[in-house]
């Protein structure tokens, strides 16, 4: 059954990626930076593989499953928050502030989980001071720095979960810059990118992704979407229970379905019907108890069902 589903593992690369930075306070949430302009580069085509993975975190993975995600530093959306909203938001910065960074990745499989998201809230000690953020909002400054924003290495599992690579502890820091002009827009600059990072002129968010292979076919899609427990519940419990219901109590049907010849028994049943139709109730009762007596005695049942 498993092999008939053709659960061959095939590559499942990242088809689309986006990055976003949000700032939250008691007054609500504002999106500072968001870009959907991210280039996906196959690991096999990179010449700077050694400099990108000096610790050898990726040596245990197939190169066909590894991609370098390079995003533009400039946001793909404009900063269109009205000044009055910014003024109200600045008042709440002194009481509470939280910055979150999120990645979104799109793949072809598993069905129903094509889009996966990784979101990380910045630790309090790595956040900028509220005064630094306020200065950017009121125009006295253009940028502030956030430390340890997100992991450099990710692993997207076959079941559709995004996790940081277990071996890696490297976290990315970056500058958030508000570009003045008409209109205004935000930029994000990765502070940890080296000259040989492989992204060329892209100095925005960068990540190295291991997108695990996923099985194909009916059984493969069930495995990748619901894991081995889904396969077990579907086939072993559901199908197994159905087969058990069809095959249970077969011995109880032997006297009715698997006897050599049932002509005499059928004749008695027809006589019972005829006696009832003619109103001969006494004859009907005698024939009925005769039939019951035959079925209660295996010896008599065999004698009455012999082939003549």
Coordinates of N, CA and C in Angstrom, one line a residue, residues 114-223:
X114 N 1.4 25.6 2.1 CA 2.4 26.2 1.2 C 3.1 27.4 1.8
X115 N 2.3 28.2 2.6 CA 2.9 29.4 3.2 C 3.3 29.1 4.6
X116 N 4.5 29.4 5.0 CA 5.0 29.2 6.3 C 5.6 30.5 6.9
X117 N 5.5 30.7 8.2 CA 5.9 31.9 8.7 C 6.8 31.7 10.0
X118 N 7.8 32.5 10.1 CA 8.7 32.5 11.3 C 8.7 33.9 11.9
X119 N 8.3 34.0 13.1 CA 8.2 35.3 13.7 C 9.0 35.3 15.1
X120 N 9.8 36.3 15.3 CA 10.6 36.3 16.5 C 10.5 37.7 17.2
X121 N 10.2 37.8 18.4 CA 10.1 39.0 19.2 C 11.5 39.3 19.7
X122 N 12.0 40.5 19.6 CA 13.3 40.9 20.0 C 13.4 40.9 21.5
X123 N 14.4 40.4 22.1 CA 14.6 40.4 23.6 C 14.8 41.9 24.0
X124 N 14.3 42.1 25.3 CA 14.3 43.5 25.8 C 15.7 44.1 25.8
X125 N 16.7 43.3 26.1 CA 18.1 43.9 26.2 C 18.6 44.3 24.8
X126 N 18.0 43.7 23.7 CA 18.5 44.0 22.4 C 17.7 45.1 21.7
X127 N 16.6 45.6 22.3 CA 15.8 46.7 21.7 C 16.5 48.0 21.8
X128 N 16.2 48.9 20.9 CA 16.8 50.3 21.0 C 16.0 51.0 22.1
X129 N 16.6 52.1 22.6 CA 15.9 52.9 23.6 C 14.7 53.6 23.0
X130 N 13.7 53.7 23.8 CA 12.5 54.4 23.2 C 12.7 55.8 22.7
X131 N 13.7 56.5 23.4 CA 14.1 57.8 22.9 C 14.7 57.8 21.5
X132 N 15.4 56.7 21.2 CA 16.0 56.6 19.8 C 14.9 56.5 18.8
X133 N 13.9 55.7 19.1 CA 12.8 55.5 18.2 C 12.0 56.7 18.0
X134 N 11.8 57.4 19.1 CA 11.1 58.7 19.1 C 11.8 59.7 18.3
X135 N 13.1 59.8 18.3 CA 13.8 60.7 17.5 C 13.7 60.5 16.0
X136 N 13.5 59.2 15.7 CA 13.3 58.9 14.2 C 11.9 59.4 13.8
X137 N 11.0 59.1 14.7 CA 9.6 59.5 14.3 C 9.4 61.0 14.3
X138 N 10.1 61.7 15.2 CA 9.9 63.2 15.2 C 10.8 63.9 14.2
X139 N 11.7 63.2 13.6 CA 12.6 63.8 12.5 C 13.9 64.3 13.0
X140 N 14.3 64.1 14.2 CA 15.6 64.6 14.7 C 16.7 63.5 14.4
X141 N 16.3 62.3 14.0 CA 17.3 61.3 13.7 C 16.7 60.5 12.5
X142 N 17.5 59.7 11.9 CA 17.1 58.9 10.7 C 17.1 57.4 11.0
X143 N 17.8 56.9 12.0 CA 17.9 55.5 12.1 C 18.1 55.1 13.6
X144 N 17.9 53.8 13.8 CA 18.2 53.2 15.1 C 18.6 51.7 14.9
X145 N 19.3 51.2 15.8 CA 19.9 49.8 15.6 C 19.2 48.8 16.5
X146 N 18.9 47.6 16.0 CA 18.3 46.5 16.7 C 19.3 45.4 16.6
X147 N 19.5 44.8 17.8 CA 20.5 43.7 17.9 C 19.8 42.3 18.0
X148 N 20.4 41.3 17.4 CA 20.0 39.9 17.6 C 18.5 39.8 17.1
X149 N 18.3 40.1 15.9 CA 16.9 40.2 15.4 C 16.4 38.8 15.0
X150 N 17.1 38.1 14.2 CA 16.6 36.8 13.7 C 17.8 35.9 13.5
X151 N 17.6 34.5 13.4 CA 18.7 33.6 13.1 C 19.1 33.7 11.7
X152 N 20.4 33.5 11.4 CA 20.8 33.5 10.0 C 20.4 32.2 9.3
X153 N 20.4 31.1 9.9 CA 20.1 29.8 9.3 C 18.7 29.3 9.7
X154 N 18.0 28.8 8.7 CA 16.6 28.2 9.0 C 16.5 26.8 8.4
X155 N 15.6 26.1 8.9 CA 15.3 24.8 8.4 C 13.7 24.7 8.2
X156 N 13.3 24.5 7.0 CA 11.8 24.4 6.8 C 11.6 22.9 6.6
X157 N 10.8 22.3 7.5 CA 10.6 20.8 7.5 C 9.7 20.4 6.4
X158 N 9.7 19.1 6.2 CA 8.7 18.6 5.2 C 7.3 18.7 5.6
X159 N 7.0 18.8 6.9 CA 5.6 19.0 7.4 C 5.2 20.4 7.4
X160 N 6.1 21.3 7.0 CA 5.6 22.7 6.9 C 5.9 23.6 8.2
X161 N 6.9 23.2 9.0 CA 7.3 24.0 10.1 C 8.6 24.7 9.8
X162 N 8.8 26.0 10.3 CA 10.0 26.7 10.2 C 10.7 26.8 11.5
X163 N 12.0 26.3 11.5 CA 12.8 26.3 12.7 C 14.2 26.9 12.4
X164 N 14.8 27.4 13.5 CA 16.2 27.8 13.3 C 17.0 26.6 13.3
X165 N 18.1 26.6 12.6 CA 19.0 25.5 12.5 C 19.6 25.2 13.9
X166 N 19.4 23.9 14.3 CA 19.8 23.6 15.7 C 21.2 23.9 16.1
X167 N 22.1 23.6 15.1 CA 23.6 23.8 15.4 C 24.0 25.3 15.5
X168 N 23.2 26.2 14.8 CA 23.6 27.6 14.7 C 23.1 28.4 15.9
X169 N 23.9 29.3 16.3 CA 23.5 30.3 17.4 C 23.7 31.7 16.9
X170 N 24.0 31.9 15.6 CA 24.3 33.2 15.1 C 23.0 33.9 14.9
X171 N 22.9 35.2 15.4 CA 21.8 36.0 15.2 C 22.2 37.3 14.5
X172 N 21.3 37.8 13.7 CA 21.6 39.0 12.8 C 21.1 40.3 13.5
X173 N 22.0 41.3 13.4 CA 21.6 42.6 13.8 C 21.5 43.5 12.6
X174 N 20.7 44.6 12.8 CA 20.5 45.5 11.7 C 20.1 46.9 12.0
X175 N 20.3 47.8 11.1 CA 19.9 49.2 11.2 C 18.6 49.4 10.5
X176 N 17.6 50.1 11.1 CA 16.4 50.5 10.5 C 16.5 52.0 10.2
X177 N 16.4 52.4 9.0 CA 16.6 53.8 8.5 C 15.3 54.3 7.9
X178 N 14.9 55.4 8.3 CA 13.7 56.1 7.7 C 14.2 57.1 6.7
X179 N 14.0 56.9 5.4 CA 14.5 57.7 4.3 C 13.5 58.9 4.2
X180 N 14.0 60.1 4.4 CA 13.2 61.3 4.3 C 13.0 61.7 2.8
X181 N 11.9 62.2 2.6 CA 11.6 62.6 1.2 C 10.1 62.6 1.0
X182 N 9.6 62.7 -0.2 CA 8.2 62.7 -0.5 C 8.0 61.7 -1.7
X183 N 7.5 60.5 -1.4 CA 7.2 60.0 -0.1 C 8.3 59.5 0.7
X184 N 8.1 59.0 2.0 CA 9.1 58.4 2.8 C 9.0 56.9 2.8
X185 N 10.1 56.2 3.1 CA 10.1 54.8 3.1 C 11.2 54.3 4.1
X186 N 11.1 53.1 4.6 CA 12.1 52.5 5.5 C 13.0 51.6 4.8
X187 N 14.2 51.5 5.4 CA 15.2 50.6 4.9 C 15.8 49.7 6.0
X188 N 16.2 48.5 5.7 CA 16.8 47.6 6.7 C 18.2 47.2 6.2
X189 N 19.2 47.4 7.0 CA 20.6 47.1 6.5 C 21.1 46.0 7.5
X190 N 21.5 44.9 6.9 CA 22.1 43.8 7.7 C 23.5 44.2 8.1
X191 N 23.8 44.3 9.4 CA 25.1 44.7 9.9 C 26.1 43.6 9.9
X192 N 25.7 42.4 9.7 CA 26.6 41.3 9.8 C 27.0 40.7 8.4
X193 N 26.6 41.4 7.4 CA 26.9 40.9 6.0 C 28.4 41.3 5.7
X194 N 29.1 40.3 5.2 CA 30.5 40.5 4.8 C 30.6 40.9 3.4
X195 N 31.8 41.2 2.9 CA 31.9 41.6 1.5 C 31.7 40.4 0.5
X196 N 31.9 39.2 1.0 CA 31.7 38.0 0.2 C 30.5 37.2 0.6
X197 N 29.4 37.9 0.9 CA 28.2 37.2 1.4 C 27.4 36.6 0.3
X198 N 27.7 36.9 -1.0 CA 27.0 36.2 -2.1 C 25.7 36.9 -2.6
X199 N 25.3 38.0 -1.9 CA 24.0 38.6 -2.3 C 24.3 39.8 -3.2
X200 N 25.5 40.1 -3.6 CA 25.8 41.2 -4.5 C 25.4 42.5 -3.9
X201 N 24.6 43.3 -4.6 CA 24.2 44.6 -4.1 C 23.1 44.6 -3.1
X202 N 22.6 43.4 -2.8 CA 21.5 43.3 -1.9 C 22.0 43.3 -0.4
X203 N 21.8 44.4 0.3 CA 22.3 44.5 1.7 C 21.2 44.5 2.7
X204 N 20.0 44.0 2.3 CA 18.9 43.9 3.2 C 18.9 42.6 4.0
X205 N 17.7 42.2 4.5 CA 17.7 40.9 5.2 C 18.2 39.7 4.4
X206 N 19.0 38.9 5.0 CA 19.6 37.7 4.3 C 19.5 36.5 5.2
X207 N 19.1 35.4 4.6 CA 19.0 34.2 5.4 C 19.4 33.0 4.5
X208 N 19.8 31.9 5.2 CA 20.2 30.7 4.5 C 19.2 29.6 4.9
X209 N 18.5 29.1 3.9 CA 17.4 28.2 4.2 C 17.7 26.8 3.7
X210 N 17.4 25.8 4.6 CA 17.4 24.4 4.2 C 15.9 24.0 4.1
X211 N 15.4 23.8 2.9 CA 14.1 23.4 2.6 C 14.0 21.9 2.4
X212 N 13.5 21.1 3.3 CA 13.6 19.7 3.2 C 12.7 19.1 2.1
X213 N 13.2 18.0 1.6 CA 12.4 17.4 0.5 C 11.1 16.8 1.1
X214 N 10.1 16.7 0.3 CA 8.8 16.2 0.7 C 8.4 15.1 -0.2
X215 N 7.7 14.1 0.4 CA 7.2 13.0 -0.5 C 6.1 13.4 -1.4
X216 N 6.0 12.7 -2.6 CA 4.9 13.0 -3.5 C 4.0 11.8 -3.5
X217 N 2.9 11.9 -4.2 CA 1.9 10.9 -4.2 C 0.9 11.0 -3.1
X218 N -0.2 10.2 -3.1 CA -1.2 10.3 -2.1 C -0.7 10.0 -0.7
X219 N 0.1 8.9 -0.6 CA 0.6 8.6 0.7 C 1.6 9.6 1.1
X220 N 2.5 10.1 0.2 CA 3.5 11.1 0.5 C 2.8 12.4 1.0
X221 N 1.8 12.9 0.3 CA 1.1 14.1 0.8 C 0.5 13.9 2.1
X222 N 0.0 12.7 2.4 CA -0.6 12.5 3.7 C 0.5 12.5 4.8
X223 N 1.6 12.0 4.5 CA 2.8 12.0 5.4 C 3.3 13.4 5.7

